PDB file of C-alpha atoms in Angstrom:
ATOM      1  CA  ALA H   1      -0.061  -0.018   0.008  1.00  0.00           C
ATOM      2  CA  GLN H   2       1.236   3.574  -0.737  1.00  0.00           C
ATOM      3  CA  SER H   3       1.306   6.124   1.979  1.00  0.00           C
ATOM      4  CA  VAL H   4       2.356   9.797   2.479  1.00  0.00           C
ATOM      5  CA  ALA H   5       3.529  11.317   5.720  1.00  0.00           C
ATOM      6  CA  GLN H   6       3.678  15.088   6.481  1.00  0.00           C
ATOM      7  CA  PRO H   7       5.243  15.070   9.895  1.00  0.00           C
ATOM      8  CA  GLU H   8       4.299  18.728  10.759  1.00  0.00           C
ATOM      9  CA  ASP H   9       0.827  19.938  11.298  1.00  0.00           C
ATOM     10  CA  GLN H  10       2.149  23.373  11.373  1.00  0.00           C
ATOM     11  CA  VAL H  11       4.865  25.362  10.032  1.00  0.00           C
ATOM     12  CA  ASN H  12       5.610  28.919  11.188  1.00  0.00           C
ATOM     13  CA  VAL H  13       8.216  31.148   9.366  1.00  0.00           C
ATOM     14  CA  ALA H  14       8.798  34.846   9.264  1.00  0.00           C
ATOM     15  CA  GLU H  15       8.423  36.630   6.021  1.00  0.00           C
ATOM     16  CA  GLY H  16      11.649  36.574   4.147  1.00  0.00           C
ATOM     17  CA  ASN H  17      12.977  33.521   5.662  1.00  0.00           C
ATOM     18  CA  PRO H  18      13.413  30.120   3.804  1.00  0.00           C
ATOM     19  CA  LEU H  19      10.653  27.675   4.379  1.00  0.00           C
ATOM     20  CA  THR H  20      10.582  23.806   4.289  1.00  0.00           C
ATOM     21  CA  VAL H  21       7.543  21.637   4.371  1.00  0.00           C
ATOM     22  CA  LYS H  22       8.382  17.884   4.851  1.00  0.00           C
ATOM     23  CA  CYS H  23       6.906  14.973   3.104  1.00  0.00           C
ATOM     24  CA  THR H  24       8.044  11.208   3.179  1.00  0.00           C
ATOM     25  CA  TYR H  25       6.472   8.538   1.154  1.00  0.00           C
ATOM     26  CA  SER H  26       6.233   4.840   0.765  1.00  0.00           C
ATOM     27  CA  VAL H  27       5.030   3.232  -2.673  1.00  0.00           C
ATOM     28  CA  SER H  28       5.617   0.280  -4.901  1.00  0.00           C
ATOM     29  CA  GLY H  29       7.639   0.925  -8.102  1.00  0.00           C
ATOM     30  CA  ASN H  30       8.417   4.296  -9.243  1.00  0.00           C
ATOM     31  CA  PRO H  31       7.173   7.087  -7.239  1.00  0.00           C
ATOM     32  CA  TYR H  32       5.185  10.105  -8.883  1.00  0.00           C
ATOM     33  CA  LEU H  33       5.138  12.994  -6.331  1.00  0.00           C
ATOM     34  CA  PHE H  34       3.197  15.972  -6.163  1.00  0.00           C
ATOM     35  CA  TRP H  35       2.611  19.001  -4.083  1.00  0.00           C
ATOM     36  CA  TYR H  36      -0.849  21.006  -4.194  1.00  0.00           C
ATOM     37  CA  VAL H  37      -1.583  24.157  -2.064  1.00  0.00           C
ATOM     38  CA  GLN H  38      -5.158  24.875  -0.771  1.00  0.00           C
ATOM     39  CA  TYR H  39      -5.934  28.488   0.191  1.00  0.00           C
ATOM     40  CA  PRO H  40      -9.133  28.836   2.373  1.00  0.00           C
ATOM     41  CA  ASN H  41     -12.390  27.967   1.116  1.00  0.00           C
ATOM     42  CA  ARG H  42     -10.773  26.929  -2.421  1.00  0.00           C
ATOM     43  CA  GLY H  43      -9.893  23.662  -4.150  1.00  0.00           C
ATOM     44  CA  LEU H  44      -6.449  22.396  -4.505  1.00  0.00           C
ATOM     45  CA  GLN H  45      -3.953  23.845  -6.733  1.00  0.00           C
ATOM     46  CA  PHE H  46      -0.992  22.204  -8.270  1.00  0.00           C
ATOM     47  CA  LEU H  47       2.382  23.494  -7.403  1.00  0.00           C
ATOM     48  CA  LEU H  48       4.867  20.963  -8.906  1.00  0.00           C
ATOM     49  CA  LYS H  49       5.637  17.424  -9.372  1.00  0.00           C
ATOM     50  CA  TYR H  50       8.497  14.930  -9.747  1.00  0.00           C
ATOM     51  CA  ILE H  51       8.232  11.996 -12.293  1.00  0.00           C
ATOM     52  CA  THR H  52      12.016  11.552 -13.241  1.00  0.00           C
ATOM     53  CA  GLY H  53      15.202  13.218 -13.959  1.00  0.00           C
ATOM     54  CA  ASP H  54      16.428  16.013 -11.958  1.00  0.00           C
ATOM     55  CA  ASN H  55      15.999  15.558  -8.300  1.00  0.00           C
ATOM     56  CA  LEU H  56      15.384  19.306  -7.628  1.00  0.00           C
ATOM     57  CA  VAL H  57      11.887  20.142  -9.200  1.00  0.00           C
ATOM     58  CA  LYS H  58      10.672  23.919  -9.608  1.00  0.00           C
ATOM     59  CA  GLY H  59       7.228  24.752  -9.569  1.00  0.00           C
ATOM     60  CA  SER H  60       4.832  27.635  -9.330  1.00  0.00           C
ATOM     61  CA  TYR H  61       5.182  30.871  -7.035  1.00  0.00           C
ATOM     62  CA  GLY H  62       8.906  30.261  -6.449  1.00  0.00           C
ATOM     63  CA  PHE H  63       8.370  26.670  -4.823  1.00  0.00           C
ATOM     64  CA  GLU H  64      10.881  24.094  -5.512  1.00  0.00           C
ATOM     65  CA  ALA H  65      11.110  20.488  -4.068  1.00  0.00           C
ATOM     66  CA  GLU H  66      13.850  18.103  -3.689  1.00  0.00           C
ATOM     67  CA  PHE H  67      13.489  14.179  -4.239  1.00  0.00           C
ATOM     68  CA  ASN H  68      15.582  12.138  -2.318  1.00  0.00           C
ATOM     69  CA  LYS H  69      15.181   8.283  -3.172  1.00  0.00           C
ATOM     70  CA  SER H  70      17.396   7.137  -0.323  1.00  0.00           C
ATOM     71  CA  GLN H  71      15.343   8.975   2.269  1.00  0.00           C
ATOM     72  CA  THR H  72      12.046   8.500   0.438  1.00  0.00           C
ATOM     73  CA  SER H  73      11.441  12.240   0.839  1.00  0.00           C
ATOM     74  CA  PHE H  74      10.313  15.068  -1.096  1.00  0.00           C
ATOM     75  CA  HIS H  75      10.396  18.317   0.854  1.00  0.00           C
ATOM     76  CA  LEU H  76       8.786  21.470  -0.326  1.00  0.00           C
ATOM     77  CA  LYS H  77      11.181  24.549  -0.104  1.00  0.00           C
ATOM     78  CA  LYS H  78      11.068  28.123  -0.716  1.00  0.00           C
ATOM     79  CA  PRO H  79      14.030  30.584  -0.264  1.00  0.00           C
ATOM     80  CA  SER H  80      12.093  33.596   0.893  1.00  0.00           C
ATOM     81  CA  ALA H  81       8.667  33.099   2.106  1.00  0.00           C
ATOM     82  CA  LEU H  82       5.641  35.603   1.641  1.00  0.00           C
ATOM     83  CA  VAL H  83       2.868  36.435   3.890  1.00  0.00           C
ATOM     84  CA  SER H  84       0.651  35.088   0.864  1.00  0.00           C
ATOM     85  CA  ASP H  85       2.231  31.679   1.057  1.00  0.00           C
ATOM     86  CA  SER H  86       0.176  30.921   4.130  1.00  0.00           C
ATOM     87  CA  ALA H  87      -2.037  28.111   3.342  1.00  0.00           C
ATOM     88  CA  LEU H  88      -2.597  24.421   3.615  1.00  0.00           C
ATOM     89  CA  TYR H  89       0.053  22.324   1.626  1.00  0.00           C
ATOM     90  CA  PHE H  90      -0.687  18.771   0.672  1.00  0.00           C
ATOM     91  CA  CYS H  91       1.922  16.162  -0.654  1.00  0.00           C
ATOM     92  CA  ALA H  92       0.617  13.445  -2.809  1.00  0.00           C
ATOM     93  CA  VAL H  93       2.124  10.154  -4.171  1.00  0.00           C
ATOM     94  CA  ARG H  94       1.015   8.100  -7.130  1.00  0.00           C
ATOM     95  CA  GLY H  95       2.292   4.605  -7.907  1.00  0.00           C
ATOM     96  CA  ASN H  96       2.034   3.034 -11.306  1.00  0.00           C
ATOM     97  CA  THR H  97       0.601  -0.302  -9.848  1.00  0.00           C
ATOM     98  CA  ASN H  98      -2.466   0.947  -8.069  1.00  0.00           C
ATOM     99  CA  ALA H  99      -4.805   2.074 -10.819  1.00  0.00           C
ATOM    100  CA  GLY H 100      -3.694   5.649 -10.763  1.00  0.00           C
ATOM    101  CA  LYS H 101      -4.775   6.127  -7.225  1.00  0.00           C
ATOM    102  CA  SER H 102      -3.222   9.214  -5.364  1.00  0.00           C
ATOM    103  CA  THR H 103      -2.545   9.101  -1.855  1.00  0.00           C
ATOM    104  CA  PHE H 104      -2.636  12.587  -0.048  1.00  0.00           C
ATOM    105  CA  GLY H 105      -0.812  13.536   3.163  1.00  0.00           C
ATOM    106  CA  ASP H 106      -2.731  14.879   6.048  1.00  0.00           C
ATOM    107  CA  GLY H 107      -1.703  18.290   4.969  1.00  0.00           C
ATOM    108  CA  THR H 108       0.671  21.061   6.557  1.00  0.00           C
ATOM    109  CA  THR H 109      -0.442  24.504   7.611  1.00  0.00           C
ATOM    110  CA  LEU H 110       2.149  27.001   6.683  1.00  0.00           C
ATOM    111  CA  THR H 111       1.826  30.366   8.408  1.00  0.00           C
ATOM    112  CA  VAL H 112       4.072  33.223   7.292  1.00  0.00           C
ATOM    113  CA  LYS H 113       4.251  36.094   9.728  1.00  0.00           C
ATOM    114  CA  PRO H 114       5.177  39.601   8.549  1.00  0.00           C
TER     115      PRO H 114
ATOM    116  CA  ASP T   1     -13.792  29.593 -18.259  1.00  0.00           C
ATOM    117  CA  THR T   2     -13.645  27.414 -15.041  1.00  0.00           C
ATOM    118  CA  ALA T   3     -11.903  24.113 -15.808  1.00  0.00           C
ATOM    119  CA  VAL T   4     -13.539  22.063 -13.170  1.00  0.00           C
ATOM    120  CA  SER T   5     -16.892  23.389 -11.682  1.00  0.00           C
ATOM    121  CA  GLN T   6     -19.350  21.859  -9.025  1.00  0.00           C
ATOM    122  CA  THR T   7     -22.694  22.718  -8.045  1.00  0.00           C
ATOM    123  CA  PRO T   8     -23.752  23.579  -5.571  1.00  0.00           C
ATOM    124  CA  LYS T   9     -21.352  25.107  -3.683  1.00  0.00           C
ATOM    125  CA  TYR T  10     -23.122  24.827  -0.331  1.00  0.00           C
ATOM    126  CA  LEU T  11     -25.575  22.405   0.564  1.00  0.00           C
ATOM    127  CA  VAL T  12     -27.471  22.225   3.923  1.00  0.00           C
ATOM    128  CA  THR T  13     -30.013  19.460   4.419  1.00  0.00           C
ATOM    129  CA  GLN T  14     -31.620  17.343   7.046  1.00  0.00           C
ATOM    130  CA  MET T  15     -30.524  13.644   8.085  1.00  0.00           C
ATOM    131  CA  GLY T  16     -32.265  11.155   6.051  1.00  0.00           C
ATOM    132  CA  ASN T  17     -32.530  13.232   2.839  1.00  0.00           C
ATOM    133  CA  ASP T  18     -31.084  12.337  -0.392  1.00  0.00           C
ATOM    134  CA  LYS T  19     -28.851  14.886  -2.358  1.00  0.00           C
ATOM    135  CA  SER T  20     -26.803  15.098  -5.457  1.00  0.00           C
ATOM    136  CA  ILE T  21     -23.693  17.213  -6.347  1.00  0.00           C
ATOM    137  CA  LYS T  22     -22.822  17.739  -9.828  1.00  0.00           C
ATOM    138  CA  CYS T  23     -19.280  18.279 -11.362  1.00  0.00           C
ATOM    139  CA  GLU T  24     -18.276  19.047 -14.850  1.00  0.00           C
ATOM    140  CA  GLN T  25     -14.919  19.695 -16.532  1.00  0.00           C
ATOM    141  CA  ASN T  26     -14.080  21.343 -19.697  1.00  0.00           C
ATOM    142  CA  LEU T  27     -10.557  20.148 -19.951  1.00  0.00           C
ATOM    143  CA  GLY T  28     -11.185  16.973 -22.227  1.00  0.00           C
ATOM    144  CA  HIS T  29      -9.931  14.876 -19.629  1.00  0.00           C
ATOM    145  CA  ASP T  30     -10.582  11.086 -19.488  1.00  0.00           C
ATOM    146  CA  THR T  31     -10.360  10.731 -15.652  1.00  0.00           C
ATOM    147  CA  MET T  32     -12.592  12.225 -12.946  1.00  0.00           C
ATOM    148  CA  TYR T  33     -12.388  11.698  -9.243  1.00  0.00           C
ATOM    149  CA  TRP T  34     -14.516  12.562  -5.954  1.00  0.00           C
ATOM    150  CA  TYR T  35     -12.625  13.375  -2.800  1.00  0.00           C
ATOM    151  CA  LYS T  36     -13.973  13.941   0.639  1.00  0.00           C
ATOM    152  CA  GLN T  37     -12.232  16.535   2.901  1.00  0.00           C
ATOM    153  CA  ASP T  38     -13.397  16.232   6.627  1.00  0.00           C
ATOM    154  CA  SER T  39     -13.414  19.105   9.223  1.00  0.00           C
ATOM    155  CA  LYS T  40      -9.672  18.248  10.098  1.00  0.00           C
ATOM    156  CA  LYS T  41      -8.948  19.002   6.492  1.00  0.00           C
ATOM    157  CA  PHE T  42      -7.785  15.382   5.972  1.00  0.00           C
ATOM    158  CA  LEU T  43      -8.548  14.546   2.135  1.00  0.00           C
ATOM    159  CA  LYS T  44      -9.533  10.965   1.104  1.00  0.00           C
ATOM    160  CA  ILE T  45     -10.326   9.624  -2.266  1.00  0.00           C
ATOM    161  CA  MET T  46     -13.672   8.273  -2.718  1.00  0.00           C
ATOM    162  CA  PHE T  47     -14.169   7.260  -6.442  1.00  0.00           C
ATOM    163  CA  SER T  48     -12.397   7.659  -9.789  1.00  0.00           C
ATOM    164  CA  TYR T  49     -13.947   7.106 -13.290  1.00  0.00           C
ATOM    165  CA  ASN T  50     -11.995   6.725 -16.428  1.00  0.00           C
ATOM    166  CA  ASN T  51     -13.784   7.271 -19.607  1.00  0.00           C
ATOM    167  CA  LYS T  52     -17.158   6.689 -17.717  1.00  0.00           C
ATOM    168  CA  GLU T  53     -15.890   3.508 -16.101  1.00  0.00           C
ATOM    169  CA  LEU T  54     -15.370   3.114 -12.366  1.00  0.00           C
ATOM    170  CA  ILE T  55     -11.676   2.392 -11.503  1.00  0.00           C
ATOM    171  CA  ILE T  56     -11.225   3.464  -7.797  1.00  0.00           C
ATOM    172  CA  ASN T  57     -13.876   2.623  -5.339  1.00  0.00           C
ATOM    173  CA  GLU T  58     -12.577   3.243  -1.958  1.00  0.00           C
ATOM    174  CA  THR T  59     -14.163   1.852   1.092  1.00  0.00           C
ATOM    175  CA  VAL T  60     -17.118   4.243   1.066  1.00  0.00           C
ATOM    176  CA  PRO T  61     -20.815   3.342   2.237  1.00  0.00           C
ATOM    177  CA  ASN T  62     -22.916   2.273  -0.526  1.00  0.00           C
ATOM    178  CA  ARG T  63     -25.240   5.234   0.173  1.00  0.00           C
ATOM    179  CA  PHE T  64     -22.827   6.968  -1.958  1.00  0.00           C
ATOM    180  CA  SER T  65     -23.290   6.561  -5.785  1.00  0.00           C
ATOM    181  CA  PRO T  66     -21.380   8.032  -8.492  1.00  0.00           C
ATOM    182  CA  LYS T  67     -22.749   8.536 -11.943  1.00  0.00           C
ATOM    183  CA  SER T  68     -20.784   9.389 -15.002  1.00  0.00           C
ATOM    184  CA  PRO T  69     -23.291  10.189 -18.054  1.00  0.00           C
ATOM    185  CA  ASP T  70     -20.237  11.179 -19.931  1.00  0.00           C
ATOM    186  CA  LYS T  71     -16.506  11.847 -19.635  1.00  0.00           C
ATOM    187  CA  ALA T  72     -16.950  15.344 -18.954  1.00  0.00           C
ATOM    188  CA  HIS T  73     -19.332  15.013 -15.944  1.00  0.00           C
ATOM    189  CA  LEU T  74     -19.140  12.842 -12.715  1.00  0.00           C
ATOM    190  CA  ASN T  75     -22.051  13.325 -10.287  1.00  0.00           C
ATOM    191  CA  LEU T  76     -22.166  12.193  -6.840  1.00  0.00           C
ATOM    192  CA  HIS T  77     -25.592  11.137  -5.087  1.00  0.00           C
ATOM    193  CA  ILE T  78     -25.931  10.482  -1.546  1.00  0.00           C
ATOM    194  CA  ASN T  79     -28.799   8.550   0.031  1.00  0.00           C
ATOM    195  CA  SER T  80     -30.311   8.764   3.535  1.00  0.00           C
ATOM    196  CA  LEU T  81     -27.571  11.540   4.558  1.00  0.00           C
ATOM    197  CA  GLU T  82     -26.022  11.263   8.162  1.00  0.00           C
ATOM    198  CA  LEU T  83     -24.326  13.692  10.276  1.00  0.00           C
ATOM    199  CA  GLY T  84     -20.902  12.153   9.476  1.00  0.00           C
ATOM    200  CA  ASP T  85     -21.496  13.040   5.928  1.00  0.00           C
ATOM    201  CA  SER T  86     -20.742  16.540   6.692  1.00  0.00           C
ATOM    202  CA  ALA T  87     -17.788  17.580   4.904  1.00  0.00           C
ATOM    203  CA  VAL T  88     -16.404  19.328   1.757  1.00  0.00           C
ATOM    204  CA  TYR T  89     -16.597  17.264  -1.378  1.00  0.00           C
ATOM    205  CA  PHE T  90     -14.173  17.971  -4.069  1.00  0.00           C
ATOM    206  CA  CYS T  91     -14.484  16.955  -7.745  1.00  0.00           C
ATOM    207  CA  ALA T  92     -11.151  16.766  -9.861  1.00  0.00           C
ATOM    208  CA  SER T  93     -10.024  15.737 -13.217  1.00  0.00           C
ATOM    209  CA  SER T  94      -6.774  14.572 -14.841  1.00  0.00           C
ATOM    210  CA  GLN T  95      -5.377  13.389 -18.259  1.00  0.00           C
ATOM    211  CA  ASP T  96      -4.408   9.705 -18.556  1.00  0.00           C
ATOM    212  CA  GLY T  97      -1.076   8.819 -17.225  1.00  0.00           C
ATOM    213  CA  TRP T  98       0.569   8.097 -13.948  1.00  0.00           C
ATOM    214  CA  ASP T  99       2.439  11.507 -13.978  1.00  0.00           C
ATOM    215  CA  SER T 100      -0.541  13.679 -14.589  1.00  0.00           C
ATOM    216  CA  ARG T 101      -1.498  16.328 -12.126  1.00  0.00           C
ATOM    217  CA  GLN T 102      -5.104  16.826 -11.015  1.00  0.00           C
ATOM    218  CA  PHE T 103      -7.366  19.813 -11.387  1.00  0.00           C
ATOM    219  CA  PHE T 104      -9.591  20.323  -8.560  1.00  0.00           C
ATOM    220  CA  GLY T 105     -13.127  22.000  -8.529  1.00  0.00           C
ATOM    221  CA  PRO T 106     -13.844  24.564  -5.806  1.00  0.00           C
ATOM    222  CA  GLY T 107     -15.625  22.189  -3.644  1.00  0.00           C
ATOM    223  CA  THR T 108     -19.238  21.531  -2.291  1.00  0.00           C
ATOM    224  CA  ARG T 109     -19.647  22.151   1.486  1.00  0.00           C
ATOM    225  CA  LEU T 110     -22.323  19.746   2.817  1.00  0.00           C
ATOM    226  CA  THR T 111     -23.799  20.446   6.125  1.00  0.00           C
ATOM    227  CA  VAL T 112     -26.112  17.605   7.441  1.00  0.00           C
ATOM    228  CA  LEU T 113     -28.405  18.948  10.285  1.00  0.00           C
TER     229      LEU T 113
END
């Protein structure tokens, strides 16, 4: 069975500081990894994905994520946080052996303070 | 143009009633999904259809029945609503392929009284 863990319910950072939102996964076969963001009262929006190739993936709004196969991690990062980055972030994994089902983590609430 | 739309946005109803939520996507995708987001914001997949065929059916009470009249629409019908059904329901769609991102609708907030 595939699974995703987001070990932190909440991450607080000051505006301008770097941020990291952690994600680890478990899946059979090659992992397809995604990050989505959810602003209040909105649907999820895609940020970035890792399929193959470069371990550092760049996405929307200045976010990037680093795939680490040995640690089975896919942490989301941004060099300089903005107050407007405050939202709920979901990591998701999809295996190629499970009818395309995506499993989402429990989400991490990011709060960026001015 | 909205890529994935859901109606209604809000739904307040009494226990025991039957209700439907509609979803439409104009992206030409072959796969559509229903997710439930509970009060703790946990997101769980309920169903997935590919070209009108059910491909994922998680452990969901059989009071929930998805229907896909065509590949652009995936509706969710819920019978005999219970208090625990209160949640936000999201529809999503994606192209075929393991590496495809999902496009989410704005959600339907269901409140069962």
